[in-house]
Amino acid sequence: MTRRLLPLLLPMALIAASCGQKSGVAGTEEVAPSEQPGSEQPGGTQAPAITAGGGGGGGGGGGGGGGSTTPSGSTAPGSTAPGGTTPPGSTTPDTGGGGTTPAPAAVFEPQDNDAEGFTDDKIVIGIHAPVTGASPIPQESFDIGKDIYWEFLHDTAPDRLFGRQVEVVFRDDEFNPQHAVQVCREMVEEEGAFLLVGGGGADQITACAQYAAENGIPYLSAGVNEEGLGDLETYFATTMTYAEQAPLIIAQLQAEKFTEAALVVADTPSFEDAFQAFKASAEEADFGIVYENRINKNASPTESATVAQELKGSGAEAVILLASPVVYVLGLASGAANQSYDPRWIGPGITSGLNAVTTFGCPAVGNGEFFSPVPALDIIDDLDPDFTKAYPKYAGGAKADDIGLQLWSLNKVIAQMLEATGEELGRAAFMNTLVGTAGFDNGIYPPVQFTADDHFGGTGAHLLEANCEEKVYVTAEAFVPAV
């Protein structure tokens, strides 16, 4: 699969939570920041754009082969807003003058299980994530957040998915790849999941995505590693991979007048491609790497403090970091602070750019900045005001948080994909829609673009920086394009 330089992985926070499973049933709706003349949406709101696939064969969409992604809240010439999106297999008016644009050729053929996971009134989505184990997601935030968007959409636009409601089933993968495969199999074979979503943990995502590919099941996650995933036909990353974020990180450091940095990456095979990408991007930009370390994935505070001492000794004023937030907060940042060492911490999203990091890590993490597929909560009302309004309504009064925003954004783009597939749903049709549609723009993510040869769909990111006065991350720059 061709790799483009351009992550759900969903948030990994720092507090352990008890294991549990909770599912919610809902249907959905999407609302964009602006209105498009000439189209109507349920409730008087306008959905983000889905642009129709470009010309020719191979199922090409994504970054080439015709078509372009329109700004959030508008629709592409020759296509309609979600709710009336031209489905794959039909033709789209050619606004360039005369004729029609051929529909992309089918890439995926239906298998025996193609029609499993949905009925005329329900679609089942299976999600796995670590809510116990070495790097858990807070279960309460996850359990609430995974259903909010679908409940909102069902209430505000019950016909958006052709009358189908979405049921979310969830399993704790315990931060363990073998257990991830087990629970993914359970969600497909016992719960009837139509597609699977990886909520966090590159190793678990890789393991479960391989199971999904062997069985013809669509699998989506935020961008993580590329090695082990790039050749899986049914895997799709909705945001930039770690390797794709490497040039952004080097460019950001250079914009801040750094000429060199240290590099610390967790010692797991899933991060090897990112480790090499950081070094290659630095070399290409004539940027120095003065120290590098493949720290233990589950490094103890003592081990992390030793690495922090070595970082200080290297003289690095900036550290490129890809590790769990537990290692970052409880080990590296605190160990550095204890030695009066306060470098710029920077890395790819999502895990270290969560408010749980600032809640538990400030002031030691006050000099941190991380890329993320979604902005911080400080600007979300400008991009999608429905999120902060819907959250307390469907969360029993709970306040919106950044884990909920990650889930809302992911579910919102999945809803666009399901709707673009059309009423005649199937796993092959769904995946053909992904590679045959020029882009999906939910107004929060940078546009998501796939092709038949490239299933890494991220095209940009948001830059977040720690604000230890408020103990939250704030948006330093929105919609930073891939370089």
GROMACS .gro file of C-alpha atoms in nm:
model
  483
    1MET     CA    1   0.000   0.000   0.000
    2THR     CA    2   0.144   0.338  -0.095
    3ARG     CA    3   0.231   0.552   0.204
    4ARG     CA    4   0.161   0.924   0.201
    5LEU     CA    5   0.315   1.174   0.434
    6LEU     CA    6   0.053   1.326   0.615
    7PRO     CA    7  -0.389   0.896   1.470
    8LEU     CA    8  -0.835   0.687   1.729
    9LEU     CA    9  -0.594   0.588   1.860
   10LEU     CA   10  -0.842   0.682   2.120
   11PRO     CA   11  -0.722   0.847   2.440
   12MET     CA   12  -0.508   0.654   2.686
   13ALA     CA   13  -0.536   0.817   3.023
   14LEU     CA   14  -0.353   0.759   3.341
   15ILE     CA   15  -0.604   0.609   3.581
   16ALA     CA   16  -0.707   0.247   3.597
   17ALA     CA   17  -1.070   0.154   3.569
   18SER     CA   18  -1.257  -0.165   3.626
   19CYS     CA   19  -1.333  -0.388   3.330
   20GLY     CA   20  -1.676  -0.366   3.182
   21GLN     CA   21  -1.888  -0.391   2.874
   22LYS     CA   22  -2.160  -0.157   2.779
   23SER     CA   23  -2.348  -0.107   2.457
   24GLY     CA   24  -2.576   0.163   2.335
   25VAL     CA   25  -2.829   0.181   2.058
   26ALA     CA   26  -2.878   0.489   1.852
   27GLY     CA   27  -2.903   0.633   1.507
   28THR     CA   28  -2.726   0.947   1.391
   29GLU     CA   29  -2.692   1.294   1.233
   30GLU     CA   30  -2.414   1.526   1.134
   31VAL     CA   31  -2.413   1.900   1.139
   32ALA     CA   32  -2.159   2.122   0.972
   33PRO     CA   33  -2.047   2.469   1.067
   34SER     CA   34  -2.208   2.638   0.771
   35GLU     CA   35  -2.510   2.597   0.545
   36GLN     CA   36  -2.508   2.503   0.181
   37PRO     CA   37  -2.763   2.675  -0.037
   38GLY     CA   38  -2.992   2.447  -0.223
   39SER     CA   39  -2.985   2.152   0.011
   40GLU     CA   40  -3.181   2.069   0.321
   41GLN     CA   41  -3.094   1.862   0.623
   42PRO     CA   42  -3.315   1.723   0.895
   43GLY     CA   43  -3.367   1.975   1.170
   44GLY     CA   44  -3.248   2.256   0.946
   45THR     CA   45  -2.880   2.167   0.980
   46GLN     CA   46  -2.621   2.095   0.714
   47ALA     CA   47  -2.401   1.788   0.718
   48PRO     CA   48  -2.031   1.795   0.638
   49ALA     CA   49  -1.933   1.727   0.281
   50ILE     CA   50  -1.883   1.392   0.120
   51THR     CA   51  -1.736   1.432  -0.225
   52ALA     CA   52  -1.810   1.178  -0.493
   53GLY     CA   53  -1.540   0.956  -0.637
   54GLY     CA   54  -1.338   1.076  -0.930
   55GLY     CA   55  -1.305   0.922  -1.268
   56GLY     CA   56  -1.166   0.600  -1.388
   57GLY     CA   57  -1.081   0.258  -1.270
   58GLY     CA   58  -0.911   0.100  -0.977
   59GLY     CA   59  -1.156   0.246  -0.731
   60GLY     CA   60  -0.930   0.550  -0.698
   61GLY     CA   61  -1.055   0.828  -0.477
   62GLY     CA   62  -0.849   0.972  -0.198
   63GLY     CA   63  -0.562   1.194  -0.292
   64GLY     CA   64  -0.583   1.136  -0.665
   65GLY     CA   65  -0.794   1.016  -0.950
   66GLY     CA   66  -1.031   1.309  -0.968
   67GLY     CA   67  -1.253   1.487  -0.723
   68SER     CA   68  -1.152   1.708  -0.434
   69THR     CA   69  -1.262   1.745  -0.080
   70THR     CA   70  -1.469   2.053  -0.020
   71PRO     CA   71  -1.453   2.275   0.285
   72SER     CA   72  -1.648   2.159   0.586
   73GLY     CA   73  -2.012   2.242   0.569
   74SER     CA   74  -2.033   2.257   0.191
   75THR     CA   75  -2.088   2.005  -0.083
   76ALA     CA   76  -1.881   1.938  -0.388
   77PRO     CA   77  -2.003   2.051  -0.728
   78GLY     CA   78  -2.203   1.771  -0.875
   79SER     CA   79  -2.278   1.600  -0.544
   80THR     CA   80  -2.535   1.646  -0.275
   81ALA     CA   81  -2.512   1.679   0.097
   82PRO     CA   82  -2.531   1.362   0.307
   83GLY     CA   83  -2.884   1.238   0.297
   84GLY     CA   84  -2.872   1.265  -0.080
   85THR     CA   85  -2.511   1.170  -0.152
   86THR     CA   86  -2.462   0.997  -0.483
   87PRO     CA   87  -2.408   0.633  -0.391
   88PRO     CA   88  -2.126   0.427  -0.536
   89GLY     CA   89  -2.223   0.253  -0.855
   90SER     CA   90  -2.413   0.551  -0.997
   91THR     CA   91  -2.290   0.849  -1.193
   92THR     CA   92  -2.224   1.197  -1.072
   93PRO     CA   93  -2.289   1.506  -1.285
   94ASP     CA   94  -1.969   1.645  -1.431
   95THR     CA   95  -1.960   2.015  -1.357
   96GLY     CA   96  -1.664   2.058  -1.587
   97GLY     CA   97  -1.900   2.063  -1.881
   98GLY     CA   98  -2.100   1.779  -2.031
   99GLY     CA   99  -2.122   1.408  -1.973
  100THR     CA  100  -2.094   1.213  -1.653
  101THR     CA  101  -1.808   1.089  -1.439
  102PRO     CA  102  -1.783   0.709  -1.442
  103ALA     CA  103  -1.831   0.537  -1.109
  104PRO     CA  104  -1.512   0.382  -0.967
  105ALA     CA  105  -1.459   0.015  -1.041
  106ALA     CA  106  -1.526  -0.228  -0.757
  107VAL     CA  107  -1.217  -0.328  -0.561
  108PHE     CA  108  -1.378  -0.554  -0.302
  109GLU     CA  109  -1.597  -0.850  -0.391
  110PRO     CA  110  -1.866  -0.977  -0.151
  111GLN     CA  111  -1.771  -1.277   0.060
  112ASP     CA  112  -2.001  -1.526   0.229
  113ASN     CA  113  -2.026  -1.301   0.537
  114ASP     CA  114  -2.089  -0.982   0.338
  115ALA     CA  115  -2.443  -0.926   0.466
  116GLU     CA  116  -2.370  -0.996   0.833
  117GLY     CA  117  -2.376  -0.732   1.105
  118PHE     CA  118  -2.683  -0.538   0.997
  119THR     CA  119  -3.056  -0.565   0.937
  120ASP     CA  120  -3.312  -0.331   0.788
  121ASP     CA  121  -3.322  -0.136   1.114
  122LYS     CA  122  -2.985  -0.191   1.284
  123ILE     CA  123  -2.608  -0.177   1.225
  124VAL     CA  124  -2.371  -0.327   1.483
  125ILE     CA  125  -2.027  -0.171   1.535
  126GLY     CA  126  -1.770  -0.340   1.758
  127ILE     CA  127  -1.508  -0.135   1.943
  128HIS     CA  128  -1.215  -0.257   2.149
  129ALA     CA  129  -0.992  -0.048   2.373
  130PRO     CA  130  -0.793  -0.087   2.695
  131VAL     CA  131  -0.994   0.009   3.002
  132THR     CA  132  -0.777  -0.215   3.216
  133GLY     CA  133  -0.413  -0.312   3.181
  134ALA     CA  134  -0.094  -0.109   3.168
  135SER     CA  135  -0.235   0.197   2.990
  136PRO     CA  136  -0.610   0.215   3.034
  137ILE     CA  137  -0.874   0.453   2.908
  138PRO     CA  138  -1.104   0.585   3.183
  139GLN     CA  139  -1.402   0.357   3.147
  140GLU     CA  140  -1.671   0.605   3.246
  141SER     CA  141  -1.567   0.858   2.981
  142PHE     CA  142  -1.540   0.586   2.720
  143ASP     CA  143  -1.868   0.416   2.804
  144ILE     CA  144  -2.053   0.745   2.786
  145GLY     CA  145  -1.874   0.890   2.486
  146LYS     CA  146  -1.898   0.595   2.251
  147ASP     CA  147  -2.278   0.629   2.220
  148ILE     CA  148  -2.332   1.007   2.228
  149TYR     CA  149  -2.305   1.077   1.855
  150TRP     CA  150  -2.526   0.788   1.753
  151GLU     CA  151  -2.796   0.887   2.003
  152PHE     CA  152  -2.779   1.246   1.881
  153LEU     CA  153  -2.809   1.140   1.518
  154HIS     CA  154  -3.099   0.906   1.585
  155ASP     CA  155  -3.294   1.178   1.765
  156THR     CA  156  -3.223   1.459   1.519
  157ALA     CA  157  -3.220   1.270   1.187
  158PRO     CA  158  -3.355   0.915   1.222
  159ASP     CA  159  -3.362   0.865   0.844
  160ARG     CA  160  -2.999   0.959   0.784
  161LEU     CA  161  -2.882   0.598   0.777
  162PHE     CA  162  -3.188   0.482   0.584
  163GLY     CA  163  -3.378   0.416   0.903
  164ARG     CA  164  -3.107   0.204   1.063
  165GLN     CA  165  -2.991   0.261   1.420
  166VAL     CA  166  -2.634   0.197   1.528
  167GLU     CA  167  -2.569  -0.039   1.817
  168VAL     CA  168  -2.221  -0.016   1.970
  169VAL     CA  169  -2.076  -0.322   2.139
  170PHE     CA  170  -1.756  -0.287   2.337
  171ARG     CA  171  -1.485  -0.516   2.473
  172ASP     CA  172  -1.189  -0.439   2.696
  173ASP     CA  173  -0.873  -0.565   2.525
  174GLU     CA  174  -0.671  -0.528   2.847
  175PHE     CA  175  -0.379  -0.365   2.659
  176ASN     CA  176  -0.290  -0.713   2.533
  177PRO     CA  177  -0.270  -0.807   2.161
  178GLN     CA  178  -0.371  -1.170   2.213
  179HIS     CA  179  -0.672  -1.071   2.417
  180ALA     CA  180  -0.760  -0.810   2.153
  181VAL     CA  181  -0.792  -1.082   1.890
  182GLN     CA  182  -1.010  -1.284   2.124
  183VAL     CA  183  -1.251  -1.000   2.195
  184CYS     CA  184  -1.264  -0.894   1.830
  185ARG     CA  185  -1.363  -1.247   1.737
  186GLU     CA  186  -1.631  -1.239   2.009
  187MET     CA  187  -1.775  -0.913   1.879
  188VAL     CA  188  -1.799  -1.051   1.526
  189GLU     CA  189  -1.908  -1.407   1.597
  190GLU     CA  190  -2.121  -1.354   1.909
  191GLU     CA  191  -2.237  -0.992   1.883
  192GLY     CA  192  -2.265  -0.979   1.504
  193ALA     CA  193  -2.046  -0.672   1.443
  194PHE     CA  194  -2.057  -0.539   1.086
  195LEU     CA  195  -1.726  -0.359   1.125
  196LEU     CA  196  -1.461  -0.324   1.395
  197VAL     CA  197  -1.298  -0.014   1.541
  198GLY     CA  198  -0.968  -0.003   1.729
  199GLY     CA  199  -0.995   0.236   2.018
  200GLY     CA  200  -0.635   0.245   2.138
  201GLY     CA  201  -0.302   0.069   2.154
  202ALA     CA  202  -0.100   0.013   1.838
  203ASP     CA  203  -0.012  -0.348   1.921
  204GLN     CA  204  -0.374  -0.441   1.988
  205ILE     CA  205  -0.496  -0.257   1.680
  206THR     CA  206  -0.244  -0.440   1.462
  207ALA     CA  207  -0.339  -0.780   1.601
  208CYS     CA  208  -0.713  -0.727   1.567
  209ALA     CA  209  -0.682  -0.569   1.222
  210GLN     CA  210  -0.500  -0.879   1.102
  211TYR     CA  211  -0.786  -1.096   1.228
  212ALA     CA  212  -1.035  -0.868   1.053
  213ALA     CA  213  -0.845  -0.882   0.723
  214GLU     CA  214  -0.834  -1.262   0.733
  215ASN     CA  215  -1.212  -1.263   0.762
  216GLY     CA  216  -1.306  -0.983   0.521
  217ILE     CA  217  -1.427  -0.749   0.795
  218PRO     CA  218  -1.379  -0.370   0.766
  219TYR     CA  219  -1.152  -0.238   1.042
  220LEU     CA  220  -1.101   0.131   1.121
  221SER     CA  221  -0.881   0.312   1.369
  222ALA     CA  222  -0.702   0.638   1.414
  223GLY     CA  223  -0.359   0.632   1.253
  224VAL     CA  224  -0.096   0.434   1.441
  225ASN     CA  225   0.185   0.228   1.286
  226GLU     CA  226   0.207   0.145   0.916
  227GLU     CA  227   0.418  -0.171   0.935
  228GLY     CA  228   0.187  -0.468   0.977
  229LEU     CA  229  -0.117  -0.268   0.868
  230GLY     CA  230  -0.028  -0.126   0.528
  231ASP     CA  231  -0.079  -0.454   0.345
  232LEU     CA  232  -0.412  -0.543   0.510
  233GLU     CA  233  -0.691  -0.503   0.254
  234THR     CA  234  -0.969  -0.430   0.504
  235TYR     CA  235  -0.778  -0.189   0.731
  236PHE     CA  236  -0.838   0.189   0.711
  237ALA     CA  237  -0.674   0.462   0.921
  238THR     CA  238  -0.897   0.768   0.951
  239THR     CA  239  -0.617   1.000   1.070
  240MET     CA  240  -0.244   1.046   1.014
  241THR     CA  241  -0.015   0.761   1.113
  242TYR     CA  242   0.277   0.819   1.348
  243ALA     CA  243   0.521   0.803   1.057
  244GLU     CA  244   0.315   1.052   0.858
  245GLN     CA  245   0.331   1.296   1.149
  246ALA     CA  246   0.713   1.287   1.162
  247PRO     CA  247   0.768   1.566   0.905
  248LEU     CA  248   0.512   1.784   1.087
  249ILE     CA  249   0.699   1.740   1.413
  250ILE     CA  250   1.038   1.828   1.264
  251ALA     CA  251   0.888   2.129   1.084
  252GLN     CA  252   0.725   2.250   1.406
  253LEU     CA  253   1.052   2.226   1.598
  254GLN     CA  254   1.231   2.420   1.327
  255ALA     CA  255   0.958   2.685   1.335
  256GLU     CA  256   1.032   2.718   1.707
  257LYS     CA  257   1.403   2.771   1.623
  258PHE     CA  258   1.525   2.435   1.747
  259THR     CA  259   1.807   2.287   1.541
  260GLU     CA  260   1.830   1.953   1.719
  261ALA     CA  261   1.636   1.727   1.954
  262ALA     CA  262   1.647   1.397   2.138
  263LEU     CA  263   1.431   1.104   2.026
  264VAL     CA  264   1.258   0.865   2.268
  265VAL     CA  265   1.030   0.593   2.127
  266ALA     CA  266   0.878   0.296   2.307
  267ASP     CA  267   1.051  -0.032   2.231
  268THR     CA  268   0.769  -0.216   2.057
  269PRO     CA  269   0.784  -0.346   1.698
  270SER     CA  270   0.473  -0.143   1.615
  271PHE     CA  271   0.673   0.179   1.660
  272GLU     CA  272   0.973   0.082   1.447
  273ASP     CA  273   0.842   0.253   1.132
  274ALA     CA  274   0.773   0.573   1.327
  275PHE     CA  275   1.121   0.562   1.484
  276GLN     CA  276   1.280   0.536   1.141
  277ALA     CA  277   1.048   0.805   1.001
  278PHE     CA  278   1.153   1.051   1.272
  279LYS     CA  279   1.519   0.996   1.190
  280ALA     CA  280   1.463   1.014   0.815
  281SER     CA  281   1.258   1.334   0.842
  282ALA     CA  282   1.525   1.491   1.062
  283GLU     CA  283   1.799   1.398   0.817
  284GLU     CA  284   1.603   1.531   0.522
  285ALA     CA  285   1.549   1.862   0.703
  286ASP     CA  286   1.913   1.882   0.819
  287PHE     CA  287   1.788   1.861   1.177
  288GLY     CA  288   2.009   1.702   1.441
  289ILE     CA  289   1.919   1.405   1.662
  290VAL     CA  290   2.159   1.426   1.957
  291TYR     CA  291   2.026   1.131   2.156
  292GLU     CA  292   1.797   0.837   2.087
  293ASN     CA  293   1.646   0.573   2.312
  294ARG     CA  294   1.400   0.287   2.261
  295ILE     CA  295   1.250   0.296   2.609
  296ASN     CA  296   1.066  -0.005   2.752
  297LYS     CA  297   0.698   0.004   2.656
  298ASN     CA  298   0.604  -0.037   3.023
  299ALA     CA  299   0.905   0.142   3.171
  300SER     CA  300   0.900   0.189   3.546
  301PRO     CA  301   0.937   0.538   3.696
  302THR     CA  302   1.293   0.444   3.797
  303GLU     CA  303   1.388   0.340   3.444
  304SER     CA  304   1.222   0.651   3.302
  305ALA     CA  305   1.407   0.874   3.549
  306THR     CA  306   1.734   0.724   3.427
  307VAL     CA  307   1.641   0.809   3.069
  308ALA     CA  308   1.547   1.160   3.180
  309GLN     CA  309   1.893   1.196   3.333
  310GLU     CA  310   2.049   1.086   3.005
  311LEU     CA  311   1.831   1.333   2.816
  312LYS     CA  312   1.952   1.615   3.036
  313GLY     CA  313   2.311   1.503   2.990
  314SER     CA  314   2.271   1.509   2.612
  315GLY     CA  315   2.197   1.880   2.622
  316ALA     CA  316   1.877   1.836   2.421
  317GLU     CA  317   1.637   2.127   2.464
  318ALA     CA  318   1.359   1.938   2.285
  319VAL     CA  319   1.249   1.574   2.302
  320ILE     CA  320   1.049   1.394   2.032
  321LEU     CA  321   0.840   1.141   2.222
  322LEU     CA  322   0.629   0.842   2.125
  323ALA     CA  323   0.540   0.643   2.436
  324SER     CA  324   0.242   0.579   2.659
  325PRO     CA  325   0.116   0.870   2.870
  326VAL     CA  326   0.199   0.665   3.179
  327VAL     CA  327   0.566   0.656   3.080
  328TYR     CA  328   0.552   1.024   2.984
  329VAL     CA  329   0.384   1.157   3.298
  330LEU     CA  330   0.488   0.924   3.577
  331GLY     CA  331   0.837   0.864   3.441
  332LEU     CA  332   0.999   1.095   3.192
  333ALA     CA  333   0.839   1.431   3.266
  334SER     CA  334   0.842   1.391   3.643
  335GLY     CA  335   1.195   1.251   3.634
  336ALA     CA  336   1.310   1.546   3.425
  337ALA     CA  337   1.139   1.795   3.655
  338ASN     CA  338   1.310   1.642   3.958
  339GLN     CA  339   1.640   1.719   3.786
  340SER     CA  340   1.539   2.078   3.695
  341TYR     CA  341   1.525   1.976   3.330
  342ASP     CA  342   1.237   2.123   3.130
  343PRO     CA  343   1.268   2.045   2.760
  344ARG     CA  344   1.009   2.096   2.492
  345TRP     CA  345   0.820   1.766   2.470
  346ILE     CA  346   0.662   1.704   2.131
  347GLY     CA  347   0.519   1.405   1.951
  348PRO     CA  348   0.241   1.250   1.746
  349GLY     CA  349  -0.112   1.216   1.876
  350ILE     CA  350  -0.322   1.104   2.037
  351THR     CA  351  -0.224   0.957   2.368
  352SER     CA  352   0.005   1.216   2.524
  353GLY     CA  353  -0.213   1.505   2.411
  354LEU     CA  354  -0.506   1.429   2.641
  355ASN     CA  355  -0.632   1.635   2.930
  356ALA     CA  356  -0.567   1.344   3.165
  357VAL     CA  357  -0.197   1.411   3.100
  358THR     CA  358  -0.222   1.772   3.212
  359THR     CA  359  -0.455   1.684   3.500
  360PHE     CA  360  -0.204   1.441   3.650
  361GLY     CA  361   0.119   1.569   3.500
  362CYS     CA  362   0.122   1.945   3.548
  363PRO     CA  363   0.345   2.131   3.606
  364ALA     CA  364   0.602   1.879   3.479
  365VAL     CA  365   0.428   1.848   3.139
  366GLY     CA  366   0.372   2.222   3.098
  367ASN     CA  367   0.618   2.244   2.809
  368GLY     CA  368   0.448   1.973   2.604
  369GLU     CA  369   0.282   1.994   2.265
  370PHE     CA  370   0.137   1.711   2.060
  371PHE     CA  371  -0.042   1.667   1.731
  372SER     CA  372  -0.398   1.533   1.736
  373PRO     CA  373  -0.668   1.445   1.481
  374VAL     CA  374  -0.909   1.669   1.673
  375PRO     CA  375  -0.859   2.014   1.824
  376ALA     CA  376  -0.878   2.087   2.193
  377LEU     CA  377  -1.213   2.166   2.348
  378ASP     CA  378  -1.140   2.540   2.335
  379ILE     CA  379  -1.240   2.573   1.968
  380ILE     CA  380  -1.480   2.284   1.911
  381ASP     CA  381  -1.786   2.510   1.926
  382ASP     CA  382  -1.651   2.694   1.621
  383LEU     CA  383  -1.622   2.368   1.426
  384ASP     CA  384  -1.919   2.168   1.552
  385PRO     CA  385  -2.141   2.339   1.813
  386ASP     CA  386  -2.359   2.029   1.839
  387PHE     CA  387  -2.095   1.840   2.036
  388THR     CA  388  -2.100   2.043   2.357
  389LYS     CA  389  -2.479   2.077   2.339
  390ALA     CA  390  -2.542   1.708   2.280
  391TYR     CA  391  -2.297   1.572   2.533
  392PRO     CA  392  -2.471   1.665   2.860
  393LYS     CA  393  -2.809   1.586   2.704
  394TYR     CA  394  -2.716   1.226   2.626
  395ALA     CA  395  -2.463   1.180   2.906
  396GLY     CA  396  -2.693   1.238   3.201
  397GLY     CA  397  -2.558   1.587   3.256
  398ALA     CA  398  -2.190   1.492   3.234
  399LYS     CA  399  -1.961   1.760   3.098
  400ALA     CA  400  -1.808   1.710   2.754
  401ASP     CA  401  -1.448   1.590   2.760
  402ASP     CA  402  -1.174   1.526   2.507
  403ILE     CA  403  -1.224   1.149   2.509
  404GLY     CA  404  -1.584   1.212   2.414
  405LEU     CA  405  -1.469   1.444   2.136
  406GLN     CA  406  -1.239   1.179   1.993
  407LEU     CA  407  -1.528   0.930   1.987
  408TRP     CA  408  -1.778   1.182   1.849
  409SER     CA  409  -1.541   1.271   1.565
  410LEU     CA  410  -1.468   0.911   1.474
  411ASN     CA  411  -1.834   0.811   1.481
  412LYS     CA  412  -1.927   1.115   1.278
  413VAL     CA  413  -1.699   1.020   0.992
  414ILE     CA  414  -1.813   0.655   1.011
  415ALA     CA  415  -2.172   0.779   0.976
  416GLN     CA  416  -2.073   0.963   0.659
  417MET     CA  417  -1.917   0.646   0.523
  418LEU     CA  418  -2.222   0.436   0.602
  419GLU     CA  419  -2.454   0.688   0.445
  420ALA     CA  420  -2.243   0.721   0.132
  421THR     CA  421  -2.255   0.343   0.092
  422GLY     CA  422  -2.630   0.366   0.046
  423GLU     CA  423  -2.927   0.161   0.155
  424GLU     CA  424  -2.793  -0.159  -0.004
  425LEU     CA  425  -2.535  -0.213   0.267
  426GLY     CA  426  -2.267  -0.482   0.270
  427ARG     CA  427  -1.908  -0.510   0.382
  428ALA     CA  428  -1.769  -0.505   0.028
  429ALA     CA  429  -1.994  -0.213  -0.070
  430PHE     CA  430  -1.881  -0.023   0.240
  431MET     CA  431  -1.513  -0.069   0.161
  432ASN     CA  432  -1.566   0.012  -0.206
  433THR     CA  433  -1.727   0.335  -0.092
  434LEU     CA  434  -1.424   0.422   0.120
  435VAL     CA  435  -1.178   0.381  -0.168
  436GLY     CA  436  -1.414   0.516  -0.435
  437THR     CA  437  -1.517   0.839  -0.264
  438ALA     CA  438  -1.287   1.136  -0.299
  439GLY     CA  439  -1.312   1.244   0.062
  440PHE     CA  440  -1.503   1.252   0.388
  441ASP     CA  441  -1.508   1.580   0.580
  442ASN     CA  442  -1.675   1.583   0.920
  443GLY     CA  443  -1.566   1.938   0.996
  444ILE     CA  444  -1.345   1.829   1.287
  445TYR     CA  445  -1.087   1.596   1.134
  446PRO     CA  446  -0.884   1.722   0.843
  447PRO     CA  447  -1.050   1.559   0.540
  448VAL     CA  448  -1.019   1.181   0.523
  449GLN     CA  449  -0.914   1.047   0.183
  450PHE     CA  450  -0.856   0.687   0.075
  451THR     CA  451  -0.768   0.524  -0.254
  452ALA     CA  452  -0.757   0.160  -0.358
  453ASP     CA  453  -0.381   0.164  -0.301
  454ASP     CA  454  -0.368   0.383   0.009
  455HIS     CA  455  -0.577   0.312   0.316
  456PHE     CA  456  -0.400   0.569   0.535
  457GLY     CA  457  -0.658   0.847   0.511
  458GLY     CA  458  -0.528   1.135   0.723
  459THR     CA  459  -0.439   1.460   0.549
  460GLY     CA  460  -0.346   1.685   0.840
  461ALA     CA  461  -0.366   1.734   1.215
  462HIS     CA  462  -0.423   1.986   1.491
  463LEU     CA  463  -0.141   2.102   1.719
  464LEU     CA  464  -0.222   2.107   2.091
  465GLU     CA  465  -0.016   2.264   2.369
  466ALA     CA  466  -0.035   2.216   2.744
  467ASN     CA  467  -0.184   2.492   2.959
  468CYS     CA  468  -0.096   2.407   3.317
  469GLU     CA  469  -0.280   2.707   3.460
  470GLU     CA  470  -0.605   2.539   3.354
  471LYS     CA  471  -0.460   2.185   3.345
  472VAL     CA  472  -0.587   2.127   2.991
  473TYR     CA  473  -0.458   2.122   2.637
  474VAL     CA  474  -0.545   2.415   2.413
  475THR     CA  475  -0.530   2.445   2.036
  476ALA     CA  476  -0.205   2.601   1.922
  477GLU     CA  477  -0.285   2.560   1.551
  478ALA     CA  478  -0.583   2.404   1.377
  479PHE     CA  479  -0.582   2.203   1.053
  480VAL     CA  480  -0.207   2.179   1.000
  481PRO     CA  481  -0.171   2.019   0.655
  482ALA     CA  482   0.053   1.722   0.588
  483VAL     CA  483   0.399   1.800   0.452
   0.00000   0.00000   0.00000
